[in-house]
PDB file of C-alpha atoms in Angstrom:
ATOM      1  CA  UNK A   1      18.198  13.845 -51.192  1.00 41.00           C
ATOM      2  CA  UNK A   2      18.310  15.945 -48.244  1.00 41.00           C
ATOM      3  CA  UNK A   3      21.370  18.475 -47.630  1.00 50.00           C
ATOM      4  CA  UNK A   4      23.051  15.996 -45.160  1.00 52.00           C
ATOM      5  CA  UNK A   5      23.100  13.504 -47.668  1.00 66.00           C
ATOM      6  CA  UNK A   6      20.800  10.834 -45.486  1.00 89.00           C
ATOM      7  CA  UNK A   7      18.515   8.667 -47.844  1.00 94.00           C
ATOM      8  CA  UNK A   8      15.345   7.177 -46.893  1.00 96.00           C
ATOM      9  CA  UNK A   9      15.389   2.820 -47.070  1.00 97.00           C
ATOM     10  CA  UNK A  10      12.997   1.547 -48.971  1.00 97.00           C
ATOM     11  CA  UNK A  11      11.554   0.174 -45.181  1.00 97.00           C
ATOM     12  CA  UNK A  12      10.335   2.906 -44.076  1.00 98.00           C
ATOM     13  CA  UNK A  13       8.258   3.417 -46.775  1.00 97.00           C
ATOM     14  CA  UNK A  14       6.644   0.319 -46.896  1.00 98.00           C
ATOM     15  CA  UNK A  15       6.257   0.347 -42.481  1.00 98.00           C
ATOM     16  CA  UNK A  16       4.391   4.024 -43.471  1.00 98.00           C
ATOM     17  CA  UNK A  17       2.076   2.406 -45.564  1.00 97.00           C
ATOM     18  CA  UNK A  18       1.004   0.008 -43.387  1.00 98.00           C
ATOM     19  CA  UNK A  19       0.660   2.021 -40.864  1.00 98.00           C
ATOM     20  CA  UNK A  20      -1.584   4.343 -43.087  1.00 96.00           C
ATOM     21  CA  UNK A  21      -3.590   1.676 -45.687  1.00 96.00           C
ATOM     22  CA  UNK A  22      -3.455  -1.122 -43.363  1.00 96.00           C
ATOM     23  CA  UNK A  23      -3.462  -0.060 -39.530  1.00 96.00           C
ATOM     24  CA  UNK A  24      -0.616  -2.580 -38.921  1.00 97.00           C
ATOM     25  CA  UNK A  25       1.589   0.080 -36.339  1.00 98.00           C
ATOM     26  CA  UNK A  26      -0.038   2.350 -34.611  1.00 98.00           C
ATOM     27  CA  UNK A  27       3.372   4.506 -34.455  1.00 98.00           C
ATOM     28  CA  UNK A  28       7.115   4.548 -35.993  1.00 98.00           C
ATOM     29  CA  UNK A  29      10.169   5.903 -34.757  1.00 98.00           C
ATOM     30  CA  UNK A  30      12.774   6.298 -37.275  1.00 98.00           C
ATOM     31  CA  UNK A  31      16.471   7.064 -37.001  1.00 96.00           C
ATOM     32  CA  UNK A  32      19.577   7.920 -38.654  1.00 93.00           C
ATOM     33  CA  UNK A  33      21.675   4.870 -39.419  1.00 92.00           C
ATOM     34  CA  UNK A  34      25.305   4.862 -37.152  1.00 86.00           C
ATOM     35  CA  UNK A  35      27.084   6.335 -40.727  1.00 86.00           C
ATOM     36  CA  UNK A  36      24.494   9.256 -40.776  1.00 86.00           C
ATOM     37  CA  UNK A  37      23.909   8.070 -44.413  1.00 91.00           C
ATOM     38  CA  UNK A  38      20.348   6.365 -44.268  1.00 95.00           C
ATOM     39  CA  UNK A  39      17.197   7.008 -42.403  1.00 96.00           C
ATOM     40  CA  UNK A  40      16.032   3.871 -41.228  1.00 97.00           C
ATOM     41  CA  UNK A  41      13.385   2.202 -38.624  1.00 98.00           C
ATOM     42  CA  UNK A  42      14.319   1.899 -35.252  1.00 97.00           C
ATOM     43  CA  UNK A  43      10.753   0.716 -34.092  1.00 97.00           C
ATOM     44  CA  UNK A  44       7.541  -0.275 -35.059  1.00 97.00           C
ATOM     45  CA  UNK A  45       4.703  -1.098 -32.952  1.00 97.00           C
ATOM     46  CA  UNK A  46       0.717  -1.576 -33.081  1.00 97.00           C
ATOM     47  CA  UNK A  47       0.503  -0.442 -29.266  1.00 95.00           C
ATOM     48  CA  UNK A  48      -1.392   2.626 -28.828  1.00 91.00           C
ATOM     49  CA  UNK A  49      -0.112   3.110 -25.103  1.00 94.00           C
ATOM     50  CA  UNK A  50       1.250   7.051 -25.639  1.00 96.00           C
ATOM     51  CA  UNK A  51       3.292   6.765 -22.731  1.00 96.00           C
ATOM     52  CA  UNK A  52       5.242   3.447 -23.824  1.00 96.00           C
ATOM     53  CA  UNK A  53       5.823   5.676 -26.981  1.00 97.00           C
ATOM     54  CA  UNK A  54       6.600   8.829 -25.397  1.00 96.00           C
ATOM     55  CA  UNK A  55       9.706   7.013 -23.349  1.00 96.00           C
ATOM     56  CA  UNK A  56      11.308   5.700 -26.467  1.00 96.00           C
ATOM     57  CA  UNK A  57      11.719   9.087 -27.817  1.00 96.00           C
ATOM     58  CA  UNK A  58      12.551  10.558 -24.367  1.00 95.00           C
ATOM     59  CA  UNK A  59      15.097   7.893 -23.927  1.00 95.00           C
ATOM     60  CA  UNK A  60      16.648   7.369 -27.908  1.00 94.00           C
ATOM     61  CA  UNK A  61      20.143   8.135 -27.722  1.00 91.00           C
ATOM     62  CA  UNK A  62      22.831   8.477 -30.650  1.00 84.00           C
ATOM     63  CA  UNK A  63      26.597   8.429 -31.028  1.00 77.00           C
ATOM     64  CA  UNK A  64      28.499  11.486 -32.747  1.00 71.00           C
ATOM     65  CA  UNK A  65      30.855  10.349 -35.428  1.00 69.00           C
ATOM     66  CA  UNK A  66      33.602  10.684 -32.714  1.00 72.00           C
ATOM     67  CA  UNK A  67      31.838   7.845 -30.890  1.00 75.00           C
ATOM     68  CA  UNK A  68      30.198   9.832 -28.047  1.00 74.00           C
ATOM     69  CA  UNK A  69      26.532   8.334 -27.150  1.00 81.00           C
ATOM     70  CA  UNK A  70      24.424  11.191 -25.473  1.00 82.00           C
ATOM     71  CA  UNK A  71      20.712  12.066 -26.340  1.00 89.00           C
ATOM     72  CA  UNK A  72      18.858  11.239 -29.776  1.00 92.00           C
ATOM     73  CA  UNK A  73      17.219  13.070 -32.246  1.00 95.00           C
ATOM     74  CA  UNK A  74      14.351  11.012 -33.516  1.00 97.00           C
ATOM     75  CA  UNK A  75      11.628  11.080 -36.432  1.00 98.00           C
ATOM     76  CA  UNK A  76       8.356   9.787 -35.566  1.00 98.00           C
ATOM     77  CA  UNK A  77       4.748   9.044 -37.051  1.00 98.00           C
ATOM     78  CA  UNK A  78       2.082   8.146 -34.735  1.00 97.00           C
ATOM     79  CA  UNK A  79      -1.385   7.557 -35.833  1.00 96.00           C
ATOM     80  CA  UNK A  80      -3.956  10.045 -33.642  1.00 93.00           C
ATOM     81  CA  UNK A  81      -7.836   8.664 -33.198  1.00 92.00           C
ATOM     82  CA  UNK A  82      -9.721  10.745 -31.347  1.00 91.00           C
ATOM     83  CA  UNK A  83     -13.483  11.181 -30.304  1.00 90.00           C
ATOM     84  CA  UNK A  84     -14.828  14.656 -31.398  1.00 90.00           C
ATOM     85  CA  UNK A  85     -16.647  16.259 -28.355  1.00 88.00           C
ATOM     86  CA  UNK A  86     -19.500  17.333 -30.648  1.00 88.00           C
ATOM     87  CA  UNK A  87     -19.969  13.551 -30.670  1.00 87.00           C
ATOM     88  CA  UNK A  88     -19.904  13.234 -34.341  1.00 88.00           C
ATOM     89  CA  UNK A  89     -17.619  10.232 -34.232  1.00 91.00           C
ATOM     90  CA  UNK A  90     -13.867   9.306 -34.381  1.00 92.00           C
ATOM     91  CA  UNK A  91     -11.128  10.951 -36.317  1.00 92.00           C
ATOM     92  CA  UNK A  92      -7.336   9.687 -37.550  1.00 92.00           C
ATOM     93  CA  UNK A  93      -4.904  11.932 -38.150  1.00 95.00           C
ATOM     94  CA  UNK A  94      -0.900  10.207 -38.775  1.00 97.00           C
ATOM     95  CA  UNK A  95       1.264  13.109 -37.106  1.00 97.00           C
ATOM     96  CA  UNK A  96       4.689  13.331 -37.774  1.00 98.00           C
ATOM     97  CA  UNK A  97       6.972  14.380 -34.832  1.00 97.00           C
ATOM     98  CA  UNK A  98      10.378  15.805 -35.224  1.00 97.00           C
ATOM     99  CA  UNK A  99      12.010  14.857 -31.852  1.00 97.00           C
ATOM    100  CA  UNK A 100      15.453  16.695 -31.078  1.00 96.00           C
ATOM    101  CA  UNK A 101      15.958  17.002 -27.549  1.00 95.00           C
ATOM    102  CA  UNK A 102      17.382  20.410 -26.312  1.00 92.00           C
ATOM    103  CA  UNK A 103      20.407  18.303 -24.659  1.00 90.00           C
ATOM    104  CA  UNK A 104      21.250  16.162 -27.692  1.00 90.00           C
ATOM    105  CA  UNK A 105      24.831  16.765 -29.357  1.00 85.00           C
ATOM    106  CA  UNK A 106      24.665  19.707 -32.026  1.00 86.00           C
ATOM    107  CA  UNK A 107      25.858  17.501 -34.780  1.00 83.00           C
ATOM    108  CA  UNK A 108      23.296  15.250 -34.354  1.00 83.00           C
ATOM    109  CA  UNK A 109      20.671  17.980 -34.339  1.00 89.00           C
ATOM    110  CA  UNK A 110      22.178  19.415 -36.945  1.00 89.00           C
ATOM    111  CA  UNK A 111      22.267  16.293 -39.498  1.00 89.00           C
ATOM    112  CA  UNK A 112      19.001  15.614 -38.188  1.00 92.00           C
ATOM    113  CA  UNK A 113      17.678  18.715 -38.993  1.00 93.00           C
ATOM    114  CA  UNK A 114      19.046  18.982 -42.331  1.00 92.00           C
ATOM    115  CA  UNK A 115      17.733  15.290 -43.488  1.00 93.00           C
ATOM    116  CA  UNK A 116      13.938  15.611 -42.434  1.00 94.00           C
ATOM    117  CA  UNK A 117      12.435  17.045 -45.287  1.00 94.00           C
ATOM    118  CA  UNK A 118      14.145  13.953 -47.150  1.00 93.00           C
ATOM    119  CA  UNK A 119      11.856  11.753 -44.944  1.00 96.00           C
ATOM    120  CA  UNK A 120       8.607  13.625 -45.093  1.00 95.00           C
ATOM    121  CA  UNK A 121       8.732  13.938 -48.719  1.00 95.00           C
ATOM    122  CA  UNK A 122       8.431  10.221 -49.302  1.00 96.00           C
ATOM    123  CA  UNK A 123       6.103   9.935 -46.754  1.00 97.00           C
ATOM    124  CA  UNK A 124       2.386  10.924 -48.283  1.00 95.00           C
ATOM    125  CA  UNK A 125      -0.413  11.571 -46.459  1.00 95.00           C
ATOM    126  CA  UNK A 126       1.284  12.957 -42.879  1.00 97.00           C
ATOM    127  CA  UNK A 127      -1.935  15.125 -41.324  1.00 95.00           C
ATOM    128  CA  UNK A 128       0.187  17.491 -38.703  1.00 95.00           C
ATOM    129  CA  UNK A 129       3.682  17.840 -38.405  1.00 96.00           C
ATOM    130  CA  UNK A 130       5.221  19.042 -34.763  1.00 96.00           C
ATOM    131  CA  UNK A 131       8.263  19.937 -33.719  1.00 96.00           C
ATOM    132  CA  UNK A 132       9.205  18.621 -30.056  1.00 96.00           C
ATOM    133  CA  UNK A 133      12.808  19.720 -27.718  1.00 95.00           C
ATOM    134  CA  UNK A 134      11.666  18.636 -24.645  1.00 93.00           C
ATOM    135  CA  UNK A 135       9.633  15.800 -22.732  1.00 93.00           C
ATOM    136  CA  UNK A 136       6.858  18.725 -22.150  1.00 94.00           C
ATOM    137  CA  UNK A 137       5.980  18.547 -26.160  1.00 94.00           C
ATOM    138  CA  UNK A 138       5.464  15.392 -26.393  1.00 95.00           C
ATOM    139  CA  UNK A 139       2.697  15.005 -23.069  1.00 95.00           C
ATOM    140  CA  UNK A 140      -0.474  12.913 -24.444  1.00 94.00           C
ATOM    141  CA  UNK A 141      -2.496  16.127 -23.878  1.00 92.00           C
ATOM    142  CA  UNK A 142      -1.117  18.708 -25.541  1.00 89.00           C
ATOM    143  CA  UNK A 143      -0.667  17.444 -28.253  1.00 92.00           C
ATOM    144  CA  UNK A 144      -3.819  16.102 -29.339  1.00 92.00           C
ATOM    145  CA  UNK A 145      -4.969  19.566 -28.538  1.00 92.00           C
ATOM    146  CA  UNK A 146      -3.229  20.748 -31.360  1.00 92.00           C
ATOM    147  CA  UNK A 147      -3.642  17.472 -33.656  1.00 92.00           C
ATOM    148  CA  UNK A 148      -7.812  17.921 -32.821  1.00 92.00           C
ATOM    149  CA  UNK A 149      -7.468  21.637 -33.016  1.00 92.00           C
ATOM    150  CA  UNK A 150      -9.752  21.530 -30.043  1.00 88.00           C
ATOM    151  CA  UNK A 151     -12.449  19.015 -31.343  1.00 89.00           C
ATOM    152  CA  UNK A 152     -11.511  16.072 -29.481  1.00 86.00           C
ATOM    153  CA  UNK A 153     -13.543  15.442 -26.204  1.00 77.00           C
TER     154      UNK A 153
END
């Protein structure tokens, strides 16, 4: 159990390994519950369009515990193919994205924060892990540079 006290649902687990055994989603976005208490799914999806994905983290939002909704933190896994330039075929690697906007509330950033390693412990077999605060990280580009480390072409 993390320091925040957020547990993982047993959903996410199972989503994860579909996404990894059985290609089912091609990304998930996860979220704290309203209490703060669980970390649960707040999408699921097999489309590989980056940008469709990129605007649901750019545009999650979350309430305080005093009720306030401004920008989310998220937690996200998206599965990475890629063609190496050397032409030596296609690579996979699941990424996992920590997503905390530099405009969110600091409570939520904080609880967020606090409960990831909770959710990356029970997920096995996460590839690269990156750590995103504005819509810049997150641009299709960039990051498969560093999820490649170069190779892709």
């Amino acid at each position: 159990m993390s320091q925040s006290g957020a547990t993982v649902s047993p959903d996410c687990i199972t989503a994860f390994n579909d996404l990894k055994l059985s290609k089912k989603y091609k990304y998930i976005i996860f979220k704290l519950s309203d209490d703060f208490k669980q970390i649960v799914i707040e999408d699921a999806s097999s489309d590989g369009d980056w940008e469709v994905f990129r605007e649901r983290l750019i545009s999650a939002q979350s309430k305080s515990k005093s009720g306030a909704v401004g920008k989310g933190c998220r937690y996200a896994v998206y599965d990475f193919e890629y063609k190496l330039a050397s032409g030596d075929g296609v690579r996979n690697k699941i990424t996992f994205i920590a997503w905390s906007p530099d405009d969110a509330g600091v409570q939520p950033k904080m609880i967020y924060a606090s409960s990831k390693e909770a959710l990356k412990r029970t997920l096995t077999g996460i590839a690269q892990e990156l750590q995103a605060n504005d819509a810049d990280d997150i641009e299709y580009d960039s990051i498969l540079k560093v999820v490649s480390k170069g190779l892709a072409g």
